[in-house]
Amino acid sequence: MFRHNVRAMPLRHLGSLTLGALAVAFPVLAPHSDADDSPAPDTRWAPVAQVGTEERHDPAPRVNPVRAERHDRVALASLDKATRLAETIASYAALRDAATAQGAPDAAVTRGGQVFALPTTGRLTSAAGPRWGTTHYGLDIANKVGTPVFAVGSGTVIDSGPASGFGLWVRIRHADGSVSLYGHIDRSLVRVGQSVRAGDRIALMGNRGQSTGPHLHLEIWSADGRKLDPATWLSRRGLDVG
């Protein structure tokens, strides 16, 4: 057998090398001295660290049943609220679509679910206020004769026919007691006592009565008979006459 012609070198101590989670023991050689007559040390490998590691797991956190139940209730309440909101939005969209189905240029739904619509299409020619030394109480929207006129809100027709100064008119009483008036019309499409909804076609624009051109004259009266600014009244219900 082949022999190394190298004198053995005694082990003085052990070193260690750590590779990842594995600790490995290895011998460290010290220079040999001829004067060293002490017995040869034990040259067997001696571990200086545990080989391998012990895997530890933290205990699973405890779940507070009361807190978990409260969280579930909050989550269910939020889901229920979101569902109701989605249903309300869909319902309001359906109401608005119904109010514009006959051609009304725009409609709006209030928080209480009331529906209102713009009365006609055309160009705004006169607002409420002082005019020619008198007070103009209506909103004038000009367009050609025969342009459809729509109910601004739901209610009951209380007048339909001839009217001094307006030639022909339609008046509708609404649920809160207020009245909407549509003057200078060419023809009425409704009768007294008829129930109408916001956006229903009720008349055709005309040039009858004391009029200088085809237009709709819209007035809004309060329940106690005061004449209100129609533009402001519509604006407060989400509609802009421009």
PDB file of N, CA and C in Angstrom, residues 23-124:
ATOM      1  N   ALA A  23     -23.981  22.873  10.032  1.00  0.00           N
ATOM      2  CA  ALA A  23     -22.682  23.153  10.659  1.00  0.00           C
ATOM      3  C   ALA A  23     -21.790  21.944  10.483  1.00  0.00           C
ATOM      4  N   VAL A  24     -20.576  22.125   9.914  1.00  0.00           N
ATOM      5  CA  VAL A  24     -19.655  21.018   9.624  1.00  0.00           C
ATOM      6  C   VAL A  24     -18.395  21.193  10.450  1.00  0.00           C
ATOM      7  N   ALA A  25     -17.955  20.135  11.106  1.00  0.00           N
ATOM      8  CA  ALA A  25     -16.713  20.185  11.894  1.00  0.00           C
ATOM      9  C   ALA A  25     -15.541  19.784  11.024  1.00  0.00           C
ATOM     10  N   PHE A  26     -14.386  20.440  11.229  1.00  0.00           N
ATOM     11  CA  PHE A  26     -13.178  20.065  10.481  1.00  0.00           C
ATOM     12  C   PHE A  26     -11.963  20.293  11.380  1.00  0.00           C
ATOM     13  N   PRO A  27     -10.889  19.520  11.163  1.00  0.00           N
ATOM     14  CA  PRO A  27      -9.687  19.678  12.002  1.00  0.00           C
ATOM     15  C   PRO A  27      -8.847  20.845  11.550  1.00  0.00           C
ATOM     16  N   VAL A  28      -8.198  21.474  12.513  1.00  0.00           N
ATOM     17  CA  VAL A  28      -7.233  22.537  12.223  1.00  0.00           C
ATOM     18  C   VAL A  28      -5.855  22.031  12.620  1.00  0.00           C
ATOM     19  N   LEU A  29      -4.898  22.038  11.700  1.00  0.00           N
ATOM     20  CA  LEU A  29      -3.550  21.501  11.942  1.00  0.00           C
ATOM     21  C   LEU A  29      -2.626  22.584  12.487  1.00  0.00           C
ATOM     22  N   ALA A  30      -1.837  22.197  13.504  1.00  0.00           N
ATOM     23  CA  ALA A  30      -0.806  23.102  14.057  1.00  0.00           C
ATOM     24  C   ALA A  30       0.577  22.591  13.683  1.00  0.00           C
ATOM     25  N   PRO A  31       1.571  23.441  13.500  1.00  0.00           N
ATOM     26  CA  PRO A  31       2.938  22.991  13.128  1.00  0.00           C
ATOM     27  C   PRO A  31       3.493  22.038  14.194  1.00  0.00           C
ATOM     28  N   HIS A  32       4.223  20.993  13.742  1.00  0.00           N
ATOM     29  CA  HIS A  32       4.806  19.991  14.646  1.00  0.00           C
ATOM     30  C   HIS A  32       6.134  20.493  15.200  1.00  0.00           C
ATOM     31  N   SER A  33       6.358  20.202  16.472  1.00  0.00           N
ATOM     32  CA  SER A  33       7.636  20.557  17.111  1.00  0.00           C
ATOM     33  C   SER A  33       8.300  19.279  17.617  1.00  0.00           C
ATOM     34  N   ASP A  34       9.601  19.116  17.295  1.00  0.00           N
ATOM     35  CA  ASP A  34      10.318  17.913  17.733  1.00  0.00           C
ATOM     36  C   ASP A  34      10.414  17.830  19.237  1.00  0.00           C
ATOM     37  N   ALA A  35      10.330  18.975  19.919  1.00  0.00           N
ATOM     38  CA  ALA A  35      10.458  18.972  21.378  1.00  0.00           C
ATOM     39  C   ALA A  35       9.168  18.609  22.067  1.00  0.00           C
ATOM     40  N   ASP A  36       8.105  18.494  21.259  1.00  0.00           N
ATOM     41  CA  ASP A  36       6.806  18.196  21.845  1.00  0.00           C
ATOM     42  C   ASP A  36       6.693  16.690  22.005  1.00  0.00           C
ATOM     43  N   ASP A  37       6.887  16.184  23.258  1.00  0.00           N
ATOM     44  CA  ASP A  37       6.816  14.747  23.519  1.00  0.00           C
ATOM     45  C   ASP A  37       5.523  14.352  24.179  1.00  0.00           C
ATOM     46  N   SER A  38       4.547  15.261  24.214  1.00  0.00           N
ATOM     47  CA  SER A  38       3.270  14.945  24.849  1.00  0.00           C
ATOM     48  C   SER A  38       2.554  13.884  24.045  1.00  0.00           C
ATOM     49  N   PRO A  39       1.720  13.139  24.717  1.00  0.00           N
ATOM     50  CA  PRO A  39       1.007  12.082  23.995  1.00  0.00           C
ATOM     51  C   PRO A  39       0.213  12.643  22.823  1.00  0.00           C
ATOM     52  N   ALA A  40       0.156  11.844  21.833  1.00  0.00           N
ATOM     53  CA  ALA A  40      -0.613  12.278  20.648  1.00  0.00           C
ATOM     54  C   ALA A  40      -2.073  12.467  21.021  1.00  0.00           C
ATOM     55  N   PRO A  41      -2.641  13.536  20.630  1.00  0.00           N
ATOM     56  CA  PRO A  41      -4.049  13.769  20.972  1.00  0.00           C
ATOM     57  C   PRO A  41      -4.970  12.853  20.180  1.00  0.00           C
ATOM     58  N   ASP A  42      -6.181  12.791  20.684  1.00  0.00           N
ATOM     59  CA  ASP A  42      -7.204  12.004  19.987  1.00  0.00           C
ATOM     60  C   ASP A  42      -7.545  12.712  18.693  1.00  0.00           C
ATOM     61  N   THR A  43      -7.242  12.013  17.618  1.00  0.00           N
ATOM     62  CA  THR A  43      -7.446  12.635  16.299  1.00  0.00           C
ATOM     63  C   THR A  43      -8.812  12.343  15.709  1.00  0.00           C
ATOM     64  N   ARG A  44      -9.709  11.767  16.527  1.00  0.00           N
ATOM     65  CA  ARG A  44     -11.046  11.506  15.992  1.00  0.00           C
ATOM     66  C   ARG A  44     -11.825  12.819  15.823  1.00  0.00           C
ATOM     67  N   TRP A  45     -12.733  12.807  14.900  1.00  0.00           N
ATOM     68  CA  TRP A  45     -13.551  13.997  14.672  1.00  0.00           C
ATOM     69  C   TRP A  45     -14.440  14.217  15.872  1.00  0.00           C
ATOM     70  N   ALA A  46     -14.544  15.426  16.263  1.00  0.00           N
ATOM     71  CA  ALA A  46     -15.440  15.782  17.372  1.00  0.00           C
ATOM     72  C   ALA A  46     -16.386  16.873  16.886  1.00  0.00           C
ATOM     73  N   PRO A  47     -17.682  16.699  17.039  1.00  0.00           N
ATOM     74  CA  PRO A  47     -18.630  17.730  16.549  1.00  0.00           C
ATOM     75  C   PRO A  47     -18.548  18.999  17.374  1.00  0.00           C
ATOM     76  N   VAL A  48     -18.583  20.111  16.722  1.00  0.00           N
ATOM     77  CA  VAL A  48     -18.600  21.390  17.429  1.00  0.00           C
ATOM     78  C   VAL A  48     -19.949  22.074  17.300  1.00  0.00           C
ATOM     79  N   ALA A  49     -20.806  21.517  16.473  1.00  0.00           N
ATOM     80  CA  ALA A  49     -22.153  22.078  16.328  1.00  0.00           C
ATOM     81  C   ALA A  49     -23.080  20.976  15.881  1.00  0.00           C
ATOM     82  N   GLN A  50     -24.337  21.150  16.179  1.00  0.00           N
ATOM     83  CA  GLN A  50     -25.312  20.139  15.787  1.00  0.00           C
ATOM     84  C   GLN A  50     -25.497  20.169  14.285  1.00  0.00           C
ATOM     85  N   VAL A  51     -25.385  18.970  13.695  1.00  0.00           N
ATOM     86  CA  VAL A  51     -25.586  18.885  12.254  1.00  0.00           C
ATOM     87  C   VAL A  51     -27.083  18.927  11.979  1.00  0.00           C
ATOM     88  N   GLY A  52     -27.473  19.866  11.109  1.00  0.00           N
ATOM     89  CA  GLY A  52     -28.900  20.031  10.840  1.00  0.00           C
ATOM     90  C   GLY A  52     -29.512  21.030  11.804  1.00  0.00           C
ATOM     91  N   THR A  53     -30.724  21.448  11.527  1.00  0.00           N
ATOM     92  CA  THR A  53     -31.421  22.400  12.381  1.00  0.00           C
ATOM     93  C   THR A  53     -32.795  21.870  12.708  1.00  0.00           C
ATOM     94  N   GLU A  54     -33.306  22.292  13.821  1.00  0.00           N
ATOM     95  CA  GLU A  54     -34.652  21.892  14.226  1.00  0.00           C
ATOM     96  C   GLU A  54     -35.646  22.931  13.732  1.00  0.00           C
ATOM     97  N   GLU A  55     -36.605  22.502  12.946  1.00  0.00           N
ATOM     98  CA  GLU A  55     -37.596  23.424  12.385  1.00  0.00           C
ATOM     99  C   GLU A  55     -38.641  23.732  13.439  1.00  0.00           C
ATOM    100  N   ARG A  56     -38.872  25.018  13.644  1.00  0.00           N
ATOM    101  CA  ARG A  56     -39.841  25.432  14.647  1.00  0.00           C
ATOM    102  C   ARG A  56     -40.999  26.184  13.978  1.00  0.00           C
ATOM    103  N   HIS A  57     -42.167  25.989  14.482  1.00  0.00           N
ATOM    104  CA  HIS A  57     -43.349  26.681  13.973  1.00  0.00           C
ATOM    105  C   HIS A  57     -44.012  27.422  15.111  1.00  0.00           C
ATOM    106  N   ASP A  58     -44.305  28.694  14.844  1.00  0.00           N
ATOM    107  CA  ASP A  58     -45.047  29.448  15.849  1.00  0.00           C
ATOM    108  C   ASP A  58     -46.464  28.904  15.931  1.00  0.00           C
ATOM    109  N   PRO A  59     -47.015  28.890  17.099  1.00  0.00           N
ATOM    110  CA  PRO A  59     -48.396  28.397  17.223  1.00  0.00           C
ATOM    111  C   PRO A  59     -49.363  29.286  16.453  1.00  0.00           C
ATOM    112  N   ALA A  60     -50.424  28.696  15.892  1.00  0.00           N
ATOM    113  CA  ALA A  60     -51.432  29.460  15.140  1.00  0.00           C
ATOM    114  C   ALA A  60     -52.090  30.481  16.063  1.00  0.00           C
ATOM    115  N   PRO A  61     -52.275  31.713  15.553  1.00  0.00           N
ATOM    116  CA  PRO A  61     -52.894  32.733  16.404  1.00  0.00           C
ATOM    117  C   PRO A  61     -54.314  32.344  16.780  1.00  0.00           C
ATOM    118  N   ARG A  62     -54.675  32.665  17.973  1.00  0.00           N
ATOM    119  CA  ARG A  62     -56.023  32.368  18.420  1.00  0.00           C
ATOM    120  C   ARG A  62     -57.018  33.360  17.824  1.00  0.00           C
ATOM    121  N   VAL A  63     -58.141  32.881  17.396  1.00  0.00           N
ATOM    122  CA  VAL A  63     -59.179  33.725  16.810  1.00  0.00           C
ATOM    123  C   VAL A  63     -60.219  34.035  17.878  1.00  0.00           C
ATOM    124  N   ASN A  64     -60.434  35.339  18.084  1.00  0.00           N
ATOM    125  CA  ASN A  64     -61.444  35.758  19.047  1.00  0.00           C
ATOM    126  C   ASN A  64     -62.815  35.571  18.411  1.00  0.00           C
ATOM    127  N   PRO A  65     -63.623  34.640  18.903  1.00  0.00           N
ATOM    128  CA  PRO A  65     -64.922  34.373  18.252  1.00  0.00           C
ATOM    129  C   PRO A  65     -65.845  35.573  18.244  1.00  0.00           C
ATOM    130  N   VAL A  66     -65.778  36.398  19.293  1.00  0.00           N
ATOM    131  CA  VAL A  66     -66.641  37.581  19.347  1.00  0.00           C
ATOM    132  C   VAL A  66     -66.242  38.571  18.267  1.00  0.00           C
ATOM    133  N   ARG A  67     -64.919  38.790  18.141  1.00  0.00           N
ATOM    134  CA  ARG A  67     -64.433  39.726  17.122  1.00  0.00           C
ATOM    135  C   ARG A  67     -64.726  39.201  15.723  1.00  0.00           C
ATOM    136  N   ALA A  68     -64.550  37.896  15.516  1.00  0.00           N
ATOM    137  CA  ALA A  68     -64.832  37.313  14.201  1.00  0.00           C
ATOM    138  C   ALA A  68     -66.302  37.469  13.837  1.00  0.00           C
ATOM    139  N   GLU A  69     -67.180  37.240  14.826  1.00  0.00           N
ATOM    140  CA  GLU A  69     -68.616  37.384  14.568  1.00  0.00           C
ATOM    141  C   GLU A  69     -68.970  38.827  14.240  1.00  0.00           C
ATOM    142  N   ARG A  70     -68.343  39.774  14.965  1.00  0.00           N
ATOM    143  CA  ARG A  70     -68.598  41.183  14.696  1.00  0.00           C
ATOM    144  C   ARG A  70     -68.123  41.547  13.295  1.00  0.00           C
ATOM    145  N   HIS A  71     -66.951  41.042  12.900  1.00  0.00           N
ATOM    146  CA  HIS A  71     -66.426  41.313  11.559  1.00  0.00           C
ATOM    147  C   HIS A  71     -67.374  40.774  10.496  1.00  0.00           C
ATOM    148  N   ASP A  72     -67.910  39.567  10.728  1.00  0.00           N
ATOM    149  CA  ASP A  72     -68.852  38.990   9.765  1.00  0.00           C
ATOM    150  C   ASP A  72     -70.112  39.836   9.649  1.00  0.00           C
ATOM    151  N   ARG A  73     -70.601  40.339  10.782  1.00  0.00           N
ATOM    152  CA  ARG A  73     -71.813  41.173  10.753  1.00  0.00           C
ATOM    153  C   ARG A  73     -71.564  42.455   9.969  1.00  0.00           C
ATOM    154  N   VAL A  74     -70.385  43.064  10.181  1.00  0.00           N
ATOM    155  CA  VAL A  74     -70.049  44.296   9.462  1.00  0.00           C
ATOM    156  C   VAL A  74     -69.947  44.026   7.969  1.00  0.00           C
ATOM    157  N   ALA A  75     -69.312  42.905   7.609  1.00  0.00           N
ATOM    158  CA  ALA A  75     -69.163  42.563   6.194  1.00  0.00           C
ATOM    159  C   ALA A  75     -70.522  42.336   5.540  1.00  0.00           C
ATOM    160  N   LEU A  76     -71.417  41.630   6.237  1.00  0.00           N
ATOM    161  CA  LEU A  76     -72.752  41.383   5.695  1.00  0.00           C
ATOM    162  C   LEU A  76     -73.554  42.670   5.575  1.00  0.00           C
ATOM    163  N   ALA A  77     -73.405  43.554   6.566  1.00  0.00           N
ATOM    164  CA  ALA A  77     -74.118  44.836   6.516  1.00  0.00           C
ATOM    165  C   ALA A  77     -73.633  45.674   5.340  1.00  0.00           C
ATOM    166  N   SER A  78     -72.311  45.668   5.097  1.00  0.00           N
ATOM    167  CA  SER A  78     -71.753  46.429   3.976  1.00  0.00           C
ATOM    168  C   SER A  78     -72.249  45.871   2.652  1.00  0.00           C
ATOM    169  N   LEU A  79     -72.292  44.546   2.553  1.00  0.00           N
ATOM    170  CA  LEU A  79     -72.779  43.918   1.325  1.00  0.00           C
ATOM    171  C   LEU A  79     -74.249  44.243   1.098  1.00  0.00           C
ATOM    172  N   ASP A  80     -75.037  44.203   2.169  1.00  0.00           N
ATOM    173  CA  ASP A  80     -76.463  44.510   2.062  1.00  0.00           C
ATOM    174  C   ASP A  80     -76.671  45.958   1.639  1.00  0.00           C
ATOM    175  N   LYS A  81     -75.864  46.860   2.209  1.00  0.00           N
ATOM    176  CA  LYS A  81     -75.971  48.275   1.856  1.00  0.00           C
ATOM    177  C   LYS A  81     -75.616  48.494   0.397  1.00  0.00           C
ATOM    178  N   ALA A  82     -74.546  47.837  -0.075  1.00  0.00           N
ATOM    179  CA  ALA A  82     -74.132  47.974  -1.473  1.00  0.00           C
ATOM    180  C   ALA A  82     -75.206  47.427  -2.410  1.00  0.00           C
ATOM    181  N   THR A  83     -75.843  46.329  -2.001  1.00  0.00           N
ATOM    182  CA  THR A  83     -76.902  45.742  -2.824  1.00  0.00           C
ATOM    183  C   THR A  83     -78.097  46.683  -2.928  1.00  0.00           C
ATOM    184  N   ARG A  84     -78.490  47.264  -1.787  1.00  0.00           N
ATOM    185  CA  ARG A  84     -79.624  48.201  -1.807  1.00  0.00           C
ATOM    186  C   ARG A  84     -79.305  49.428  -2.649  1.00  0.00           C
ATOM    187  N   LEU A  85     -78.057  49.920  -2.559  1.00  0.00           N
ATOM    188  CA  LEU A  85     -77.665  51.086  -3.350  1.00  0.00           C
ATOM    189  C   LEU A  85     -77.730  50.776  -4.838  1.00  0.00           C
ATOM    190  N   ALA A  86     -77.241  49.600  -5.222  1.00  0.00           N
ATOM    191  CA  ALA A  86     -77.279  49.208  -6.635  1.00  0.00           C
ATOM    192  C   ALA A  86     -78.721  49.098  -7.128  1.00  0.00           C
ATOM    193  N   GLU A  87     -79.596  48.555  -6.286  1.00  0.00           N
ATOM    194  CA  GLU A  87     -81.006  48.433  -6.658  1.00  0.00           C
ATOM    195  C   GLU A  87     -81.655  49.804  -6.798  1.00  0.00           C
ATOM    196  N   THR A  88     -81.304  50.739  -5.908  1.00  0.00           N
ATOM    197  CA  THR A  88     -81.858  52.093  -5.979  1.00  0.00           C
ATOM    198  C   THR A  88     -81.407  52.797  -7.249  1.00  0.00           C
ATOM    199  N   ILE A  89     -80.114  52.672  -7.566  1.00  0.00           N
ATOM    200  CA  ILE A  89     -79.585  53.302  -8.779  1.00  0.00           C
ATOM    201  C   ILE A  89     -80.282  52.744 -10.015  1.00  0.00           C
ATOM    202  N   ALA A  90     -80.468  51.430 -10.047  1.00  0.00           N
ATOM    203  CA  ALA A  90     -81.141  50.809 -11.188  1.00  0.00           C
ATOM    204  C   ALA A  90     -82.592  51.274 -11.288  1.00  0.00           C
ATOM    205  N   SER A  91     -83.254  51.404 -10.131  1.00  0.00           N
ATOM    206  CA  SER A  91     -84.643  51.864 -10.119  1.00  0.00           C
ATOM    207  C   SER A  91     -84.750  53.302 -10.618  1.00  0.00           C
ATOM    208  N   TYR A  92     -83.840  54.165 -10.163  1.00  0.00           N
ATOM    209  CA  TYR A  92     -83.856  55.560 -10.596  1.00  0.00           C
ATOM    210  C   TYR A  92     -83.563  55.669 -12.091  1.00  0.00           C
ATOM    211  N   ALA A  93     -82.656  54.845 -12.577  1.00  0.00           N
ATOM    212  CA  ALA A  93     -82.338  54.862 -14.007  1.00  0.00           C
ATOM    213  C   ALA A  93     -83.561  54.467 -14.829  1.00  0.00           C
ATOM    214  N   ALA A  94     -84.320  53.490 -14.329  1.00  0.00           N
ATOM    215  CA  ALA A  94     -85.534  53.064 -15.029  1.00  0.00           C
ATOM    216  C   ALA A  94     -86.582  54.176 -15.040  1.00  0.00           C
ATOM    217  N   LEU A  95     -86.717  54.893 -13.919  1.00  0.00           N
ATOM    218  CA  LEU A  95     -87.667  56.009 -13.854  1.00  0.00           C
ATOM    219  C   LEU A  95     -87.273  57.117 -14.828  1.00  0.00           C
ATOM    220  N   ARG A  96     -85.984  57.396 -14.879  1.00  0.00           N
ATOM    221  CA  ARG A  96     -85.511  58.447 -15.786  1.00  0.00           C
ATOM    222  C   ARG A  96     -85.734  58.045 -17.243  1.00  0.00           C
ATOM    223  N   ASP A  97     -85.462  56.791 -17.558  1.00  0.00           N
ATOM    224  CA  ASP A  97     -85.680  56.314 -18.927  1.00  0.00           C
ATOM    225  C   ASP A  97     -87.155  56.410 -19.307  1.00  0.00           C
ATOM    226  N   ALA A  98     -88.041  56.090 -18.360  1.00  0.00           N
ATOM    227  CA  ALA A  98     -89.478  56.162 -18.634  1.00  0.00           C
ATOM    228  C   ALA A  98     -89.913  57.601 -18.889  1.00  0.00           C
ATOM    229  N   ALA A  99     -89.295  58.551 -18.162  1.00  0.00           N
ATOM    230  CA  ALA A  99     -89.673  59.959 -18.301  1.00  0.00           C
ATOM    231  C   ALA A  99     -89.195  60.567 -19.612  1.00  0.00           C
ATOM    232  N   THR A 100     -88.194  59.970 -20.228  1.00  0.00           N
ATOM    233  CA  THR A 100     -87.696  60.496 -21.505  1.00  0.00           C
ATOM    234  C   THR A 100     -88.142  59.634 -22.690  1.00  0.00           C
ATOM    235  N   ALA A 101     -88.944  58.614 -22.419  1.00  0.00           N
ATOM    236  CA  ALA A 101     -89.342  57.677 -23.476  1.00  0.00           C
ATOM    237  C   ALA A 101     -90.171  58.332 -24.573  1.00  0.00           C
ATOM    238  N   GLN A 102     -90.946  59.382 -24.226  1.00  0.00           N
ATOM    239  CA  GLN A 102     -91.801  60.035 -25.225  1.00  0.00           C
ATOM    240  C   GLN A 102     -91.118  61.227 -25.892  1.00  0.00           C
ATOM    241  N   GLY A 103     -89.851  61.455 -25.560  1.00  0.00           N
ATOM    242  CA  GLY A 103     -89.099  62.500 -26.244  1.00  0.00           C
ATOM    243  C   GLY A 103     -88.647  63.669 -25.411  1.00  0.00           C
ATOM    244  N   ALA A 104     -88.971  63.700 -24.115  1.00  0.00           N
ATOM    245  CA  ALA A 104     -88.499  64.802 -23.264  1.00  0.00           C
ATOM    246  C   ALA A 104     -86.976  64.865 -23.315  1.00  0.00           C
ATOM    247  N   PRO A 105     -86.406  66.066 -23.456  1.00  0.00           N
ATOM    248  CA  PRO A 105     -84.954  66.182 -23.642  1.00  0.00           C
ATOM    249  C   PRO A 105     -84.124  65.742 -22.448  1.00  0.00           C
ATOM    250  N   ASP A 106     -84.690  65.807 -21.250  1.00  0.00           N
ATOM    251  CA  ASP A 106     -83.942  65.375 -20.069  1.00  0.00           C
ATOM    252  C   ASP A 106     -84.913  65.148 -18.916  1.00  0.00           C
ATOM    253  N   ALA A 107     -84.474  64.340 -17.962  1.00  0.00           N
ATOM    254  CA  ALA A 107     -85.283  64.059 -16.773  1.00  0.00           C
ATOM    255  C   ALA A 107     -84.356  63.836 -15.597  1.00  0.00           C
ATOM    256  N   ALA A 108     -84.893  63.997 -14.397  1.00  0.00           N
ATOM    257  CA  ALA A 108     -84.109  63.807 -13.178  1.00  0.00           C
ATOM    258  C   ALA A 108     -84.983  63.161 -12.118  1.00  0.00           C
ATOM    259  N   VAL A 109     -84.323  62.437 -11.220  1.00  0.00           N
ATOM    260  CA  VAL A 109     -85.017  61.768 -10.116  1.00  0.00           C
ATOM    261  C   VAL A 109     -84.439  62.285  -8.808  1.00  0.00           C
ATOM    262  N   THR A 110     -85.308  62.728  -7.897  1.00  0.00           N
ATOM    263  CA  THR A 110     -84.847  63.242  -6.608  1.00  0.00           C
ATOM    264  C   THR A 110     -84.544  62.080  -5.664  1.00  0.00           C
ATOM    265  N   ARG A 111     -83.944  62.407  -4.498  1.00  0.00           N
ATOM    266  CA  ARG A 111     -83.642  61.382  -3.500  1.00  0.00           C
ATOM    267  C   ARG A 111     -84.900  60.660  -3.025  1.00  0.00           C
ATOM    268  N   GLY A 112     -86.009  61.380  -3.050  1.00  0.00           N
ATOM    269  CA  GLY A 112     -87.262  60.768  -2.621  1.00  0.00           C
ATOM    270  C   GLY A 112     -87.946  59.949  -3.697  1.00  0.00           C
ATOM    271  N   GLY A 113     -87.336  59.870  -4.881  1.00  0.00           N
ATOM    272  CA  GLY A 113     -87.905  59.076  -5.959  1.00  0.00           C
ATOM    273  C   GLY A 113     -88.882  59.822  -6.843  1.00  0.00           C
ATOM    274  N   GLN A 114     -88.995  61.159  -6.676  1.00  0.00           N
ATOM    275  CA  GLN A 114     -89.871  61.941  -7.550  1.00  0.00           C
ATOM    276  C   GLN A 114     -89.158  62.219  -8.870  1.00  0.00           C
ATOM    277  N   VAL A 115     -89.928  62.205  -9.945  1.00  0.00           N
ATOM    278  CA  VAL A 115     -89.371  62.370 -11.283  1.00  0.00           C
ATOM    279  C   VAL A 115     -89.829  63.695 -11.871  1.00  0.00           C
ATOM    280  N   PHE A 116     -88.899  64.389 -12.532  1.00  0.00           N
ATOM    281  CA  PHE A 116     -89.206  65.657 -13.198  1.00  0.00           C
ATOM    282  C   PHE A 116     -88.539  65.653 -14.566  1.00  0.00           C
ATOM    283  N   ALA A 117     -89.135  66.414 -15.502  1.00  0.00           N
ATOM    284  CA  ALA A 117     -88.631  66.428 -16.871  1.00  0.00           C
ATOM    285  C   ALA A 117     -88.620  67.849 -17.418  1.00  0.00           C
ATOM    286  N   LEU A 118     -87.736  68.089 -18.380  1.00  0.00           N
ATOM    287  CA  LEU A 118     -87.749  69.377 -19.081  1.00  0.00           C
ATOM    288  C   LEU A 118     -88.975  69.423 -19.992  1.00  0.00           C
ATOM    289  N   PRO A 119     -89.591  70.608 -20.154  1.00  0.00           N
ATOM    290  CA  PRO A 119     -90.888  70.684 -20.833  1.00  0.00           C
ATOM    291  C   PRO A 119     -90.853  70.600 -22.353  1.00  0.00           C
ATOM    292  N   THR A 120     -89.724  70.946 -22.966  1.00  0.00           N
ATOM    293  CA  THR A 120     -89.664  70.908 -24.429  1.00  0.00           C
ATOM    294  C   THR A 120     -88.229  71.133 -24.894  1.00  0.00           C
ATOM    295  N   THR A 121     -88.039  71.053 -26.194  1.00  0.00           N
ATOM    296  CA  THR A 121     -86.740  71.375 -26.786  1.00  0.00           C
ATOM    297  C   THR A 121     -86.836  72.733 -27.465  1.00  0.00           C
ATOM    298  N   GLY A 122     -85.712  73.399 -27.612  1.00  0.00           N
ATOM    299  CA  GLY A 122     -85.716  74.701 -28.269  1.00  0.00           C
ATOM    300  C   GLY A 122     -84.709  75.651 -27.668  1.00  0.00           C
ATOM    301  N   ARG A 123     -84.908  76.928 -27.957  1.00  0.00           N
ATOM    302  CA  ARG A 123     -83.980  77.980 -27.525  1.00  0.00           C
ATOM    303  C   ARG A 123     -84.644  78.846 -26.465  1.00  0.00           C
ATOM    304  N   LEU A 124     -83.938  79.045 -25.349  1.00  0.00           N
ATOM    305  CA  LEU A 124     -84.460  79.905 -24.285  1.00  0.00           C
ATOM    306  C   LEU A 124     -84.412  81.358 -24.758  1.00  0.00           C
TER     307      LEU A 124
END
